[in-house]
Tab-separated table of C-alpha atoms in Angstrom:
chain	number	residue	atom	x	y	z
A	861	MET	CA	130.866	19.494	166.190
A	862	MET	CA	131.562	22.247	163.662
A	863	MET	CA	129.793	20.281	160.942
A	864	LYS	CA	126.802	19.706	163.211
A	865	LYS	CA	126.551	23.413	164.088
A	866	LYS	CA	126.779	24.316	160.411
A	867	SER	CA	124.088	21.788	159.571
A	868	ASP	CA	121.834	23.175	162.310
A	869	SER	CA	122.375	26.703	161.007
A	870	ILE	CA	121.458	25.678	157.470
A	871	LEU	CA	118.369	23.848	158.750
A	872	GLY	CA	117.337	26.881	160.794
A	873	MET	CA	117.709	29.208	157.794
A	874	ALA	CA	115.716	26.765	155.683
A	875	PHE	CA	112.778	27.242	158.043
A	876	PHE	CA	113.326	30.947	158.705
A	877	GLY	CA	114.294	31.985	155.161
A	878	PRO	CA	110.855	31.753	153.456
A	879	ALA	CA	109.205	33.676	156.307
A	880	LEU	CA	111.890	36.367	156.100
A	881	VAL	CA	111.395	36.698	152.328
A	882	LEU	CA	107.620	37.047	152.728
A	883	LEU	CA	108.015	39.590	155.543
A	884	THR	CA	110.438	41.598	153.412
A	885	ILE	CA	108.153	41.627	150.377
A	886	PHE	CA	104.831	42.240	152.110
A	887	LEU	CA	105.846	44.179	155.248
A	888	PHE	CA	109.314	45.744	155.341
A	889	LEU	CA	109.479	46.863	151.690
A	890	PRO	CA	105.985	48.465	151.710
A	891	MET	CA	106.859	50.262	154.945
A	892	ILE	CA	110.035	51.709	153.400
A	893	LEU	CA	108.228	52.699	150.187
A	894	THR	CA	105.396	54.313	152.160
A	895	LEU	CA	107.899	56.428	154.069
A	896	ILE	CA	109.667	57.451	150.831
A	897	PHE	CA	106.431	58.215	148.936
A	898	SER	CA	105.127	60.358	151.817
A	899	PHE	CA	107.728	63.003	150.898
A	900	THR	CA	106.819	63.013	147.193
A	901	ASP	CA	103.855	63.937	144.967
A	902	PHE	CA	103.812	60.429	143.480
A	903	PHE	CA	100.774	59.946	141.223
A	904	ALA	CA	100.230	56.353	140.113
A	905	LEU	CA	99.024	57.241	136.601
A	906	SER	CA	102.102	59.377	135.857
A	907	PRO	CA	104.964	58.126	138.047
A	908	GLN	CA	107.573	59.740	135.781
A	909	LEU	CA	106.465	63.195	136.981
A	910	THR	CA	107.193	62.450	140.640
A	911	HIS	CA	108.972	65.193	142.602
A	912	PHE	CA	110.291	65.482	146.135
A	913	VAL	CA	107.988	67.834	148.090
A	914	GLY	CA	109.366	67.485	151.621
A	915	LEU	CA	106.755	68.080	154.319
A	916	ASP	CA	104.204	69.674	151.960
A	917	ASN	CA	102.018	66.553	152.032
A	918	PHE	CA	101.820	66.679	155.825
A	919	PHE	CA	100.736	70.334	155.751
A	920	GLN	CA	98.297	69.606	152.944
A	921	ILE	CA	96.454	66.740	154.638
A	922	PHE	CA	95.902	68.746	157.827
A	923	LYS	CA	94.505	71.575	155.702
A	924	ASP	CA	92.244	69.116	153.884
A	925	GLU	CA	88.675	69.340	155.225
A	926	ASP	CA	87.908	65.697	154.364
A	927	PHE	CA	90.930	64.439	156.315
A	928	ARG	CA	90.062	66.590	159.343
A	929	LYS	CA	86.499	65.331	159.175
A	930	ALA	CA	87.743	61.749	158.892
A	931	PHE	CA	90.038	62.262	161.879
A	932	VAL	CA	87.214	63.691	164.023
A	933	ASN	CA	84.882	60.863	162.978
A	934	THR	CA	87.508	58.271	163.874
A	935	VAL	CA	88.050	59.833	167.308
A	936	LYS	CA	84.271	59.915	167.887
A	937	PHE	CA	84.016	56.269	166.899
A	938	VAL	CA	86.832	55.354	169.307
A	939	ILE	CA	85.192	57.294	172.153
A	940	ILE	CA	81.895	55.464	171.578
A	941	ILE	CA	83.100	51.928	170.960
A	942	VAL	CA	85.882	51.580	173.565
A	943	PRO	CA	83.642	51.822	176.661
A	944	LEU	CA	80.722	50.157	174.888
A	945	GLN	CA	82.636	47.106	173.716
A	946	GLY	CA	85.019	46.922	176.684
A	947	LEU	CA	82.353	47.144	179.386
A	948	GLY	CA	80.040	44.907	177.371
A	949	ALA	CA	82.734	42.242	177.116
A	950	LEU	CA	83.481	42.467	180.845
A	951	GLY	CA	79.794	42.237	181.712
A	952	LEU	CA	79.281	39.173	179.517
A	953	ALA	CA	82.390	37.524	180.962
A	954	LEU	CA	81.150	38.100	184.523
A	955	LEU	CA	77.731	36.640	183.674
A	956	ILE	CA	79.096	33.583	181.857
A	957	ASN	CA	81.611	32.978	184.647
A	958	LYS	CA	78.669	32.605	187.044
A	959	VAL	CA	76.765	30.226	184.752
A	960	THR	CA	76.961	26.574	185.738
A	961	TYR	CA	75.045	25.029	182.823
A	962	CYS	CA	75.507	25.439	179.048
A	963	LYS	CA	78.629	27.604	179.527
A	964	LYS	CA	80.174	26.331	176.266
A	965	TYR	CA	76.982	27.208	174.389
A	966	PHE	CA	77.099	30.830	175.568
A	967	LYS	CA	80.793	31.086	174.699
A	968	VAL	CA	80.159	29.885	171.146
A	969	ALA	CA	77.032	32.012	170.741
A	970	PHE	CA	78.761	35.261	171.713
A	971	PHE	CA	82.000	34.447	169.883
A	972	LEU	CA	80.308	33.428	166.605
A	973	PRO	CA	79.986	37.004	165.208
A	974	VAL	CA	83.756	37.465	165.635
A	975	VAL	CA	84.549	34.794	163.037
A	976	MET	CA	81.958	36.108	160.578
A	977	SER	CA	83.012	38.373	157.715
A	978	LEU	CA	82.595	42.064	158.484
A	979	ALA	CA	81.027	42.560	155.052
A	980	VAL	CA	78.402	39.898	155.834
A	981	VAL	CA	77.712	41.359	159.292
A	982	SER	CA	77.444	44.870	157.843
A	983	THR	CA	74.974	43.680	155.184
A	984	LEU	CA	72.924	41.956	157.884
A	985	TRP	CA	72.760	45.114	159.993
A	986	ILE	CA	71.713	47.206	156.982
A	987	GLN	CA	68.517	45.152	157.022
A	988	ILE	CA	68.192	45.509	160.804
A	989	TYR	CA	68.579	49.303	160.566
A	990	SER	CA	66.270	49.696	157.553
A	991	PRO	CA	62.977	51.631	158.046
A	992	GLU	CA	61.079	48.328	157.822
A	993	GLY	CA	63.717	46.379	159.740
A	994	ILE	CA	63.333	44.425	162.946
A	995	LEU	CA	64.744	47.216	165.124
A	996	ASN	CA	62.180	49.780	163.967
A	997	SER	CA	59.458	47.145	164.321
A	998	ILE	CA	60.435	46.675	167.984
A	999	LEU	CA	60.474	50.456	168.504
A	1000	ALA	CA	57.012	50.727	166.919
A	1001	ASN	CA	55.658	48.137	169.365
A	1002	LEU	CA	57.086	50.244	172.185
A	1003	GLY	CA	55.347	53.345	170.853
A	1004	ILE	CA	58.534	54.955	169.529
A	1005	SER	CA	58.596	56.409	166.023
A	1006	ALA	CA	60.836	54.861	163.367
A	1007	GLN	CA	64.473	56.011	163.464
A	1008	PRO	CA	66.665	56.690	160.375
A	1009	PHE	CA	69.784	55.113	161.938
A	1010	ILE	CA	72.420	54.818	159.168
A	1011	ASN	CA	70.419	57.164	156.920
A	1012	SER	CA	70.908	60.045	159.369
A	1013	ALA	CA	74.100	62.100	159.662
A	1014	SER	CA	73.701	62.290	163.449
A	1015	GLN	CA	72.857	58.609	164.018
A	1016	ALA	CA	74.977	56.836	161.392
A	1017	LEU	CA	78.266	56.768	163.322
A	1018	PRO	CA	76.743	55.617	166.664
A	1019	SER	CA	74.730	52.989	164.762
A	1020	ILE	CA	77.885	51.602	163.149
A	1021	ALA	CA	79.617	51.687	166.544
A	1022	VAL	CA	76.833	49.584	168.096
A	1023	MET	CA	77.088	47.072	165.243
A	1024	SER	CA	80.876	46.925	165.539
A	1025	ALA	CA	80.679	46.413	169.304
A	1026	TRP	CA	78.188	43.577	168.813
A	1027	GLN	CA	80.466	41.959	166.245
A	1028	GLY	CA	83.679	42.161	168.261
A	1029	VAL	CA	82.556	41.902	171.886
A	1030	GLY	CA	82.894	38.103	171.908
A	1031	TYR	CA	86.672	38.253	171.395
A	1032	GLN	CA	87.283	40.499	174.405
A	1033	MET	CA	84.752	38.457	176.387
A	1034	ILE	CA	86.878	35.316	175.956
A	1035	ILE	CA	89.967	37.239	177.109
A	1036	PHE	CA	88.201	38.532	180.228
A	1037	LEU	CA	86.729	35.111	180.915
A	1038	GLY	CA	90.189	33.558	180.912
A	1039	GLY	CA	91.381	36.193	183.369
A	1040	LEU	CA	88.403	35.690	185.680
A	1041	GLN	CA	88.900	31.937	185.766
A	1042	ALA	CA	92.576	32.427	186.665
A	1043	ILE	CA	91.765	34.365	189.851
A	1044	ASN	CA	92.471	32.364	193.000
A	1045	PRO	CA	89.088	31.345	194.560
A	1046	ALA	CA	90.675	31.634	198.020
A	1047	LEU	CA	90.587	35.424	197.631
A	1048	TYR	CA	86.804	35.401	197.303
A	1049	GLU	CA	86.467	32.936	200.169
A	1050	ALA	CA	88.484	35.230	202.424
A	1051	ALA	CA	86.332	38.197	201.342
A	1052	GLU	CA	83.142	36.273	202.167
A	1053	MET	CA	84.490	35.504	205.623
A	1054	ASP	CA	84.918	39.261	206.105
A	1055	HIS	CA	81.264	39.745	204.944
A	1056	ALA	CA	82.294	41.680	201.844
A	1057	THR	CA	79.520	42.670	199.455
A	1058	THR	CA	79.432	41.690	195.782
A	1059	TRP	CA	80.540	45.191	194.783
A	1060	GLN	CA	83.427	45.151	197.273
A	1061	LYS	CA	84.644	41.785	195.947
A	1062	PHE	CA	84.464	43.109	192.395
A	1063	LYS	CA	86.216	46.395	193.268
A	1064	ASP	CA	88.910	45.025	195.580
A	1065	ILE	CA	89.615	41.593	194.038
A	1066	THR	CA	88.300	41.200	190.488
A	1067	LEU	CA	89.326	44.571	189.025
A	1068	PRO	CA	92.891	44.605	190.430
A	1069	GLU	CA	93.461	41.032	189.246
A	1070	ILE	CA	92.298	41.685	185.674
A	1071	LYS	CA	93.773	45.192	185.368
A	1072	PRO	CA	96.486	44.094	182.880
A	1073	LEU	CA	93.764	42.476	180.755
A	1074	CYS	CA	91.699	45.659	180.903
A	1075	ILE	CA	94.695	47.616	179.575
A	1076	PHE	CA	95.272	45.082	176.802
A	1077	VAL	CA	91.594	45.065	175.800
A	1078	PHE	CA	91.468	48.868	175.826
A	1079	ILE	CA	94.462	49.111	173.503
A	1080	THR	CA	93.258	46.404	171.090
A	1081	ILE	CA	89.774	47.916	170.812
A	1082	THR	CA	91.235	51.384	170.251
A	1083	ILE	CA	93.628	50.216	167.534
A	1084	GLY	CA	90.839	48.215	165.891
A	1085	ALA	CA	88.572	51.267	165.987
A	1086	PHE	CA	91.194	53.423	164.276
A	1087	ARG	CA	91.340	50.827	161.478
A	1088	MET	CA	87.592	50.921	160.763
A	1089	LEU	CA	86.972	50.646	157.018
A	1090	VAL	CA	84.631	47.827	155.979
A	1091	GLN	CA	81.609	48.901	158.033
A	1092	PRO	CA	81.194	52.433	156.619
A	1093	MET	CA	82.222	51.273	153.151
A	1094	VAL	CA	79.462	48.640	153.024
A	1095	MET	CA	76.767	50.341	155.100
A	1096	THR	CA	76.983	54.041	154.260
A	1097	GLY	CA	79.756	54.677	151.737
A	1098	GLY	CA	81.198	57.228	154.154
A	1099	GLY	CA	77.938	59.194	154.343
A	1100	PRO	CA	75.551	60.722	154.982
A	1101	SER	CA	77.421	64.015	154.590
A	1102	HIS	CA	80.762	62.315	155.363
A	1103	SER	CA	79.519	61.534	158.885
A	1104	THR	CA	81.062	58.035	158.756
A	1105	TYR	CA	84.135	58.912	156.706
A	1106	THR	CA	87.182	57.585	158.616
A	1107	MET	CA	90.964	57.939	158.358
A	1108	VAL	CA	91.499	54.503	156.823
A	1109	TYR	CA	88.609	55.114	154.406
A	1110	ASP	CA	90.284	58.389	153.365
A	1111	ILE	CA	93.611	56.589	152.874
A	1112	TYR	CA	91.882	53.941	150.758
A	1113	GLU	CA	90.071	56.436	148.540
A	1114	THR	CA	93.092	58.713	148.147
A	1115	GLY	CA	95.418	55.868	147.201
A	1116	THR	CA	93.232	53.453	145.213
A	1117	VAL	CA	90.486	55.692	143.800
A	1118	ASN	CA	92.298	58.990	143.238
A	1119	TRP	CA	95.715	57.307	142.707
A	1120	GLU	CA	97.467	59.958	144.829
A	1121	ILE	CA	99.987	57.574	146.368
A	1122	GLY	CA	102.093	60.336	147.902
A	1123	LEU	CA	99.197	61.797	149.894
A	1124	ALA	CA	97.897	58.365	150.845
A	1125	SER	CA	101.348	57.389	152.129
A	1126	THR	CA	101.475	60.543	154.236
A	1127	MET	CA	98.077	59.717	155.727
A	1128	ALA	CA	99.293	56.203	156.463
A	1129	ILE	CA	102.352	57.597	158.271
A	1130	VAL	CA	100.134	59.821	160.441
A	1131	PHE	CA	97.900	56.851	161.184
A	1132	ALA	CA	100.944	54.754	162.119
A	1133	ILE	CA	102.073	57.462	164.542
A	1134	PHE	CA	98.758	57.179	166.397
A	1135	VAL	CA	99.185	53.417	166.653
A	1136	MET	CA	102.751	53.844	167.918
A	1137	ILE	CA	101.599	56.311	170.574
A	1138	LEU	CA	98.982	53.838	171.798
A	1139	THR	CA	101.572	51.067	171.885
A	1140	VAL	CA	103.936	53.220	173.950
A	1141	ILE	CA	101.128	54.019	176.391
A	1142	GLN	CA	100.328	50.329	176.726
A	1143	THR	CA	103.997	49.486	177.334
A	1144	ILE	CA	104.433	52.170	180.003
A	1145	VAL	CA	101.254	51.278	181.891
A	1146	THR	CA	101.904	47.535	181.723
A	1147	ARG	CA	105.527	47.968	182.792
A	1148	ASP	CA	104.427	49.992	185.819
A	1149	LYS	CA	101.954	47.248	186.756
A	1150	GLU	CA	104.587	44.537	186.438
A	1151	ALA	CA	107.040	46.585	188.518
A	1152	ASP	CA	104.421	46.970	191.261
A	1153	ASN	CA	103.811	43.226	191.286
A	1154	VAL	CA	107.531	42.504	191.550
A	1155	ASN	CA	107.901	44.981	194.413
A	1156	LYS	CA	104.958	43.463	196.281
A	1157	LYS	CA	106.374	39.959	195.931
A	1158	ALA	CA	109.767	41.194	197.153
A	1159	GLU	CA	108.156	42.842	200.202
A	1160	LYS	CA	106.310	39.627	201.079
A	1161	LYS	CA	109.560	37.677	200.978
């Protein structure tokens, strides 16, 4: 028995060991180094001149106009895309759930942009948003003058948000669709017997049943929005006038273009704090929902 347990332990480590090594090299070690570098003035081109600066980097980035602008732009992007993509995904899921024919076709059609490269999608939408693009052609037929879209400081960020929502809405749609199909049909049958309207069935049955999914989708869209990088990099280069310059874009440029690893690490720590806060919010809200469900089941018994 002892030999068998030892053999099982060795076999388990043989499977777990390579994954642990990769996680250490590409996840745990970079996290530790990022935390260490955030308290230094580490400059990649002259690492021998590195000094410990304490919290100076944290004070410096919040005094930096570009970082404040990037933070505001990121928050604006989150405010635009979360309701746009979340409600769009829910609406598509509700429509597809009612479809009886070609349901698989609609699933594939709406999910296809999700698996496409963001760089390819961004390049495609540059052509759509161009002055001679299809979108301005449609507006011209409607009697509306051509719009600058990504060439305008006021329209660039909303334009990228619309493109990002279009690209990612299929993923959340599949999640919502799975939740809708898991709802017990007997609930709707009982509501119909009580002559409930479509809105009442949606408000009193559908929304409460998919509330945990709504929370999950909200958190995932928000975290994804905070990580926006490829779209502004390909479509606008952070412009015009830094109107699409985001936190992750600032981290990228500070660390890989300006080689200021210390400052970039500090920015990454601040970004990680935002993600942690969102995760805590998700945990608290979900835990409360699960506790309510347990209490309801206990009361029924």
